[in-house]
CSV table of C-alpha atoms in Angstrom, one decimal:
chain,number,residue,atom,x,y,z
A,168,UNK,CA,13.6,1.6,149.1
A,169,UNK,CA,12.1,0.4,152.4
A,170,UNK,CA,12.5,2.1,156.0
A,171,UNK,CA,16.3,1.4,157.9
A,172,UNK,CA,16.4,1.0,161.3
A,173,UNK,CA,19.4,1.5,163.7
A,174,UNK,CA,18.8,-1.6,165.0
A,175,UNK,CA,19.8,-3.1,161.4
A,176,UNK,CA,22.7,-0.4,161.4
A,177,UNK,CA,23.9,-2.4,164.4
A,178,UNK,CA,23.3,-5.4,163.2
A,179,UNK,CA,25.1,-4.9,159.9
A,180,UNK,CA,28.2,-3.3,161.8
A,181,UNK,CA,28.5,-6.3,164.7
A,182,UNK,CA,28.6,-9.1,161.7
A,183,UNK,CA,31.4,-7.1,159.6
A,184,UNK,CA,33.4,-6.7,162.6
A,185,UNK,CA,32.7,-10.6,163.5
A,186,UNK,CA,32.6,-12.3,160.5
A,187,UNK,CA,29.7,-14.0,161.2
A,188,UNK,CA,26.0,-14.0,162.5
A,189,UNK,CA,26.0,-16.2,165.5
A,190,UNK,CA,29.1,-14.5,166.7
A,191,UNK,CA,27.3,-11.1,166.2
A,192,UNK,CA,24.1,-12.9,168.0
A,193,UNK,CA,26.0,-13.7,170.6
A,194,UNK,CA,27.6,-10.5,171.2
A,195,UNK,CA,24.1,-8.5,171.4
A,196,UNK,CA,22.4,-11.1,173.2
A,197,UNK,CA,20.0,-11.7,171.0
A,198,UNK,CA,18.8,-15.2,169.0
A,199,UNK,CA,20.4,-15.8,165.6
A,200,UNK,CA,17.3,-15.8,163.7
A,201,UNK,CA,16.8,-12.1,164.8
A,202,UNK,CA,20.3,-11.3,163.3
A,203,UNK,CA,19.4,-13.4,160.3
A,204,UNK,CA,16.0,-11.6,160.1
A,205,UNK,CA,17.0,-8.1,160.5
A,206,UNK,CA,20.0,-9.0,157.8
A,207,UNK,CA,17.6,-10.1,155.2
A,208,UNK,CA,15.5,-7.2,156.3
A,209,UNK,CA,18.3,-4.4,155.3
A,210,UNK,CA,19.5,-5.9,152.5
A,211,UNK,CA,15.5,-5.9,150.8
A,212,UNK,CA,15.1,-2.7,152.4
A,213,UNK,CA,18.2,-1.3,150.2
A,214,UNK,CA,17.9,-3.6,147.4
A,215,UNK,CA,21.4,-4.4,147.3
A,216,UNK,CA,23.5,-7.8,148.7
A,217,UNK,CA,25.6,-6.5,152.1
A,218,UNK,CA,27.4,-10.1,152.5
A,219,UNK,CA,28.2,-13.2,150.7
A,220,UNK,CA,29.7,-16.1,153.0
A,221,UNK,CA,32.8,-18.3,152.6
A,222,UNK,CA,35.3,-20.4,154.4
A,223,UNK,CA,36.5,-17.3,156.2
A,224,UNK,CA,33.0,-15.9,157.3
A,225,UNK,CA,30.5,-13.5,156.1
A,226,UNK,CA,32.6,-11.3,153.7
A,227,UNK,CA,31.4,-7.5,152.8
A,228,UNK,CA,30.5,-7.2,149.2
A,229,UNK,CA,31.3,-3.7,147.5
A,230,UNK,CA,27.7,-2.3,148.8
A,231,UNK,CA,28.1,-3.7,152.3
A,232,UNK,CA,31.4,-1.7,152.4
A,233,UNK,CA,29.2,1.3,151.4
A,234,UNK,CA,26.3,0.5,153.9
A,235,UNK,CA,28.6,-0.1,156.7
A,236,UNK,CA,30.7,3.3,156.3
A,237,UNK,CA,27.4,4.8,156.2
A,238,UNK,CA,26.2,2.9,159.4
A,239,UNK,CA,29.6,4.2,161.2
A,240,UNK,CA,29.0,7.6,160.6
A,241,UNK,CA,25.6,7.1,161.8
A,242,UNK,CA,27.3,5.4,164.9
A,243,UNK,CA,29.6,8.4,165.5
A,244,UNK,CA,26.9,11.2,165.2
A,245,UNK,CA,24.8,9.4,167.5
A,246,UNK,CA,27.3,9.3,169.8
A,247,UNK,CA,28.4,13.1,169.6
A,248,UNK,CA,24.1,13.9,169.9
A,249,UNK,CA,24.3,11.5,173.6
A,250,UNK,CA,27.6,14.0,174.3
A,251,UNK,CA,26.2,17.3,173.7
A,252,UNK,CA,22.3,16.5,174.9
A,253,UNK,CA,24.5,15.3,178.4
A,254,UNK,CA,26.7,18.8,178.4
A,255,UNK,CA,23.8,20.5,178.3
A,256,UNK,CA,21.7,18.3,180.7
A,257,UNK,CA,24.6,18.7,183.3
A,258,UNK,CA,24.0,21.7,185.9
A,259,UNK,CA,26.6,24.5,185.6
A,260,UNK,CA,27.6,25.5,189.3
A,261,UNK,CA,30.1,25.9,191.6
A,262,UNK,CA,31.9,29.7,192.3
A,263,UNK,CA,33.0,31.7,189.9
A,264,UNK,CA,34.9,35.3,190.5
A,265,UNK,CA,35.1,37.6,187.6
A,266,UNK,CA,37.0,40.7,187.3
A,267,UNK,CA,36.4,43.9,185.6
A,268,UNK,CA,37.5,46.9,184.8
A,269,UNK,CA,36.1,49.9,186.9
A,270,UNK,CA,34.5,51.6,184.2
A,271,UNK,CA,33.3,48.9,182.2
A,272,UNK,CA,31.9,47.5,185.4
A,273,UNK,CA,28.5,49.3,185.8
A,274,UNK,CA,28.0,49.9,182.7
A,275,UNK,CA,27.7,46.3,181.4
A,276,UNK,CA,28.2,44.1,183.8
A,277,UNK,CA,25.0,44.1,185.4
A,278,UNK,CA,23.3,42.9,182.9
A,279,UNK,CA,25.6,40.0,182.2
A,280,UNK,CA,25.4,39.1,185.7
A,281,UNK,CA,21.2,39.3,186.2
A,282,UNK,CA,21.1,36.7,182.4
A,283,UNK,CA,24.1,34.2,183.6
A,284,UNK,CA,22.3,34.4,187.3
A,285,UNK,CA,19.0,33.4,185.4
A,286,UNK,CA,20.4,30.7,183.3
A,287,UNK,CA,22.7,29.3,185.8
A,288,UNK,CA,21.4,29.6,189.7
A,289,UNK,CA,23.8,26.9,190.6
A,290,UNK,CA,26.4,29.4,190.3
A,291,UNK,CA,28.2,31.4,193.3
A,292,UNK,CA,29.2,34.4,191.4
A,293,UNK,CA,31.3,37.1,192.6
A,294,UNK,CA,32.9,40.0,191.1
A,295,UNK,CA,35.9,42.5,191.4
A,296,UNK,CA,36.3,46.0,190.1
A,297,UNK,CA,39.8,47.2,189.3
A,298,UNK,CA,42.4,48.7,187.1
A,299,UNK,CA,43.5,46.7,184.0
A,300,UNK,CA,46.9,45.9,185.7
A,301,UNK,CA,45.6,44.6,188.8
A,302,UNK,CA,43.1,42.4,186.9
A,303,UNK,CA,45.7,41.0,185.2
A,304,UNK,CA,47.8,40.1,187.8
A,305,UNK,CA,44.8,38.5,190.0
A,306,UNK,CA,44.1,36.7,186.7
A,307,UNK,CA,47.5,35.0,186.3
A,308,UNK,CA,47.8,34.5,190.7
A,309,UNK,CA,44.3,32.6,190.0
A,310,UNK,CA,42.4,35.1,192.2
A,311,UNK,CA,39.5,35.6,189.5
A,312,UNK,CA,38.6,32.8,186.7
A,313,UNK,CA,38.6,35.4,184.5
A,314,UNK,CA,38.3,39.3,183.2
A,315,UNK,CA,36.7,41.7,181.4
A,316,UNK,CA,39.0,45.0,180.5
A,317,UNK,CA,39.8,46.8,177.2
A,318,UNK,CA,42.4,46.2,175.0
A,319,UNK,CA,45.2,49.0,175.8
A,320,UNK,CA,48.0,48.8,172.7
A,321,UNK,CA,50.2,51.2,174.9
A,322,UNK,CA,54.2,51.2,175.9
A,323,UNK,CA,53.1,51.2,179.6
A,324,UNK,CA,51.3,48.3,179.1
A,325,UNK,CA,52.5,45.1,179.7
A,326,UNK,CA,52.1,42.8,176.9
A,327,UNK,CA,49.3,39.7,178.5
A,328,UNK,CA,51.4,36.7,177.9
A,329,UNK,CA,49.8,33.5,179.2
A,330,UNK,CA,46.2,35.1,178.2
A,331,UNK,CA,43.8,34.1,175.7
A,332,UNK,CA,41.6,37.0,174.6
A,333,UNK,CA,38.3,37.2,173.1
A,334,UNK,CA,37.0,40.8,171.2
A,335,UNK,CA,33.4,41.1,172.6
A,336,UNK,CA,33.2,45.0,171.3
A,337,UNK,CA,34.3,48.4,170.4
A,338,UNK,CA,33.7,51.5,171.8
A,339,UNK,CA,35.2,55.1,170.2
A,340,UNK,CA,36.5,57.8,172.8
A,341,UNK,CA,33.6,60.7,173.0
A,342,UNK,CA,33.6,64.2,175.2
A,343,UNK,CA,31.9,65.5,177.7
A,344,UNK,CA,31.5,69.0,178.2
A,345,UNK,CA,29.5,71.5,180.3
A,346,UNK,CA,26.0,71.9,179.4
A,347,UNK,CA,26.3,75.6,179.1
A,348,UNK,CA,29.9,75.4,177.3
A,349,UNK,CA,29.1,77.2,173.9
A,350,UNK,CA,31.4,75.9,170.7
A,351,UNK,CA,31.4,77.8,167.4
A,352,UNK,CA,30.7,74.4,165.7
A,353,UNK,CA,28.2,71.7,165.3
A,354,UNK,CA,28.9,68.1,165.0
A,355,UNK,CA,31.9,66.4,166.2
A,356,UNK,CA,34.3,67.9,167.9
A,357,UNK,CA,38.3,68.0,167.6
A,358,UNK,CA,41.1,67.4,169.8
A,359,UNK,CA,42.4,70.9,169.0
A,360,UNK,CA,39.2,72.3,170.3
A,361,UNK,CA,39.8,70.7,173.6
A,362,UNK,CA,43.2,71.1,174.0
A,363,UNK,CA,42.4,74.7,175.1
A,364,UNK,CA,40.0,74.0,177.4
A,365,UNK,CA,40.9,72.5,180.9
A,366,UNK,CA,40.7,68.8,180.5
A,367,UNK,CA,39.2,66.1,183.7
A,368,UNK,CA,41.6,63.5,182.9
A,369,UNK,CA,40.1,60.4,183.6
A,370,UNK,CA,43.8,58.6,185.4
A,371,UNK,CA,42.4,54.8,186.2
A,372,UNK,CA,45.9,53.1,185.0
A,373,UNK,CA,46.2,52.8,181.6
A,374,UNK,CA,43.4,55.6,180.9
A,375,UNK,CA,45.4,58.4,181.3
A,376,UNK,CA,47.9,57.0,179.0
A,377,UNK,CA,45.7,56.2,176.3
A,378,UNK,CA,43.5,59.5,176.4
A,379,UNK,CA,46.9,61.7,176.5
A,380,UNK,CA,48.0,59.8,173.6
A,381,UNK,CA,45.0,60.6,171.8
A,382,UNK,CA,46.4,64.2,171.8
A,383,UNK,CA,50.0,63.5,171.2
A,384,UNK,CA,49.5,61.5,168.3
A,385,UNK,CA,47.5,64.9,167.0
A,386,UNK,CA,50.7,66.6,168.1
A,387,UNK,CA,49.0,68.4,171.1
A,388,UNK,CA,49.4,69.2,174.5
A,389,UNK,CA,46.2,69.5,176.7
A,390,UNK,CA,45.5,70.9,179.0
A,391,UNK,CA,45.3,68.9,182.3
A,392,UNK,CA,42.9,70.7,184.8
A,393,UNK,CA,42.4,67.8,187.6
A,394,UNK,CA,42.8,63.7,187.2
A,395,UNK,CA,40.8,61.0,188.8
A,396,UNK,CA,40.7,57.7,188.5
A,397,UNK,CA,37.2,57.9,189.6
A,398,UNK,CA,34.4,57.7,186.0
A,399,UNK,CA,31.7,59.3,188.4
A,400,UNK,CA,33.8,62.2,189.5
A,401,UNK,CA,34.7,63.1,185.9
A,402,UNK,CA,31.2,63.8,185.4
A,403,UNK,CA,30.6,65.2,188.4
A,404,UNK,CA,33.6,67.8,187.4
A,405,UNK,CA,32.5,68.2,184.1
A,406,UNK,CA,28.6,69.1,185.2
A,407,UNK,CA,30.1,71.5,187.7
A,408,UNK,CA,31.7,73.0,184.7
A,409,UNK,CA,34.9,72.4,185.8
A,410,UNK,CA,36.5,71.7,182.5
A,411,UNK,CA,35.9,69.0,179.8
A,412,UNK,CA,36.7,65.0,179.9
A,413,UNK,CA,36.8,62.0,177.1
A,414,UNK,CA,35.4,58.6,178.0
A,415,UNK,CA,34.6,55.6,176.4
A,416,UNK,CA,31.9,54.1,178.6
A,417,UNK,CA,28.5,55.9,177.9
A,418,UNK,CA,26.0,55.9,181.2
A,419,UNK,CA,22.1,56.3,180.0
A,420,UNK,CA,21.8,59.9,181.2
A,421,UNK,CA,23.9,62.5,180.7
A,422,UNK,CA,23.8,64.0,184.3
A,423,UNK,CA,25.8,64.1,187.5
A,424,UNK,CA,25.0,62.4,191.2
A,425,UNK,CA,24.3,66.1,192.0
A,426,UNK,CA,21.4,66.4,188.8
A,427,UNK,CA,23.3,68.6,187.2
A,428,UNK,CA,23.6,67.9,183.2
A,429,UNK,CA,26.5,67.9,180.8
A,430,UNK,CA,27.2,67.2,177.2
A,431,UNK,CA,28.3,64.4,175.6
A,432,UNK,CA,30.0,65.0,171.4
A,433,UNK,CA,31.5,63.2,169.4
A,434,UNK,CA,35.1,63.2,168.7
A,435,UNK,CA,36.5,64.3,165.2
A,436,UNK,CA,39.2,61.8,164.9
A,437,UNK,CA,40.2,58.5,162.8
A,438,UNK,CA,40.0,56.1,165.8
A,439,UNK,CA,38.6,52.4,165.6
A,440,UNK,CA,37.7,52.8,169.8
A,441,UNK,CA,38.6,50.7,172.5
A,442,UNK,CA,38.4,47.4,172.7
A,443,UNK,CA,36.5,45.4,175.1
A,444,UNK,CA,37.4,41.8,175.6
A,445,UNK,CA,37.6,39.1,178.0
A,446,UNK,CA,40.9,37.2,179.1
A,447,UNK,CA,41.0,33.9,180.8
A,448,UNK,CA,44.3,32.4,181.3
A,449,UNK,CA,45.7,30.0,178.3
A,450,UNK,CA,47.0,26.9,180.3
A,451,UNK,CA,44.4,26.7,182.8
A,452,UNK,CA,42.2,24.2,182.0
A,453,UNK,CA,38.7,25.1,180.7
A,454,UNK,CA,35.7,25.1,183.3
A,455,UNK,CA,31.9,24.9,182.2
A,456,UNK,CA,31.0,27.9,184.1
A,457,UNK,CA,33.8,30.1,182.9
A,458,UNK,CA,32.5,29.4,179.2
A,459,UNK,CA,29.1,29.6,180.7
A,460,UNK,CA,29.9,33.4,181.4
A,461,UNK,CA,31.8,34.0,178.4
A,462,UNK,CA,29.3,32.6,176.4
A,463,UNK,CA,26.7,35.1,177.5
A,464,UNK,CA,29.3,38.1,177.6
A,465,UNK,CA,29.4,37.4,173.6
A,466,UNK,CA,25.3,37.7,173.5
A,467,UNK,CA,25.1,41.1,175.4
A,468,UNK,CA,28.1,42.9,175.4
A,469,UNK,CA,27.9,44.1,171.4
């Protein structure tokens, strides 16, 4: 079998349509003898007959029928190649205002923002820190394109109709607890074991909800010391030795803004963790640069 061009391809699917080859000539502004030529071409070149002619035109035999569904899928892949090499050619920009949860925020977000920054420069991108609630609501009032917050499966949580969410990770709860805090065991610790001990209570709307009902679905009542809806002033409480705190979001090093060190342990329980995932809106219509950023959520946050 001989080499096929896409120029025959063409050929072959102009005279099927047309039913003959000066119509198809005509048509692709070219001469007749060049059809005729690139015809006689194709069919030596697959060893098979493509047309035979009769009062109605050039007719496709059972091979031509073959060759040409062949040459139309060619057709159509070429044509989604052109689409997806002229996506990706095109320059994502324009402004872009992404929301996040306060704790989540500078933790991860930095990092998402310094690779979508270096991928896309075109982009005015601004960001928002809040509580999940609030993110929510400047999601659906089109104040930020989109969010990043964790997946709360509580009562006093409103469910996030007219969302679309997307799981990028997640994290189980952990403790913190004074560096010089001694504990009879090793290992991870329980809910029981804390429940004596004053508890930080980290209050950012839902947190406190969902860390309380860590301990009530254990049947315990802890014991609530201070609550803040602030992450750093946990630690800074907890370094002071002011009590202990659970988390999800883990910072690097394990001290407070004042140096002081505390101690992170993990938590004895059956708990899948807390999901982190991003929310745009459902009937809003997709953007380039919101996928943009969503797209490179997916690579780093894991």
């Amino acid at each position: 079998m001989g080499d096929v061009s896409l120029r025959q391809l063409e050929y072959l699917r102009a005279i099927a349509r047309l039913g003959s080859v000066t119509a198809a000539a005509r048509e692709l502004f070219v001469s007749q003898s060049t059809v005729s030529t690139a015809l006689t071409d194709l069919e030596s070149a697959l060893g098979v007959t493509l047309f035979v002619r009769s009062p109605k035109g050039m007719l496709l035999t059972a091979s031509g029928q073959r060759a040409l569904a062949v040459a139309d899928n060619v057709r159509a892949n070429l044509e989604q190649l052109r689409e997806t090499a002229s996506r990706e050619r095109e320059e994502v920009e324009g402004d872009l205002t992404v929301g996040c949860y306060a704790t989540i925020a500078p933790i991860l977000l930095p990092k998402v923002i310094a690779e979508f920054s270096r991928r896309h420069p075109q982009v005015r991108l601004s960001f928002v820190e809040a509580a999940h609630g609030t993110l929510l609501d400047d999601l659906l009032n089109t104040r930020i394109d989109l969010a990043i917050t964790y997946h709360y499966e509580l009562d006093s949580v409103r469910a996030m109709s007219g969302v679309t969410a997307q799981t990028l990770r997640s994290d189980p709860p952990y403790a913190l607890v004074p560096a010089d805090r001694a504990w009879d065991t090793e290992g991870p610790l329980s809910l029981a074991a804390l429940a004596s001990e004053p508890l930080i209570l980290f209050d950012l709307p839902p947190a406190g909800d969902y860390f309380l009902g860590l301990f009530t679905k254990a049947g315990l009542v802890p014991n609530v010391r201070f609550r803040t809806a602030s992450f750093e002033m946990v630690r800074a409480l907890v370094a002071r030795g002011l009590g202990c705190a659970l988390l999800t979001q883990r910072t690097a090093l394990e001290r407070s803004y004042e140096d002081l060190p505390y101690v992170t342990r993990e938590l004895d329980i059956e708990s899948g963790g807390l999901g982190i995932e991003v929310i745009e809106p459902t009937d809003r219509r997709p953007v380039r640069r919101v996928q943009a950023f969503v797209d490179v959520c997916r690579e780093i946050i894991v």
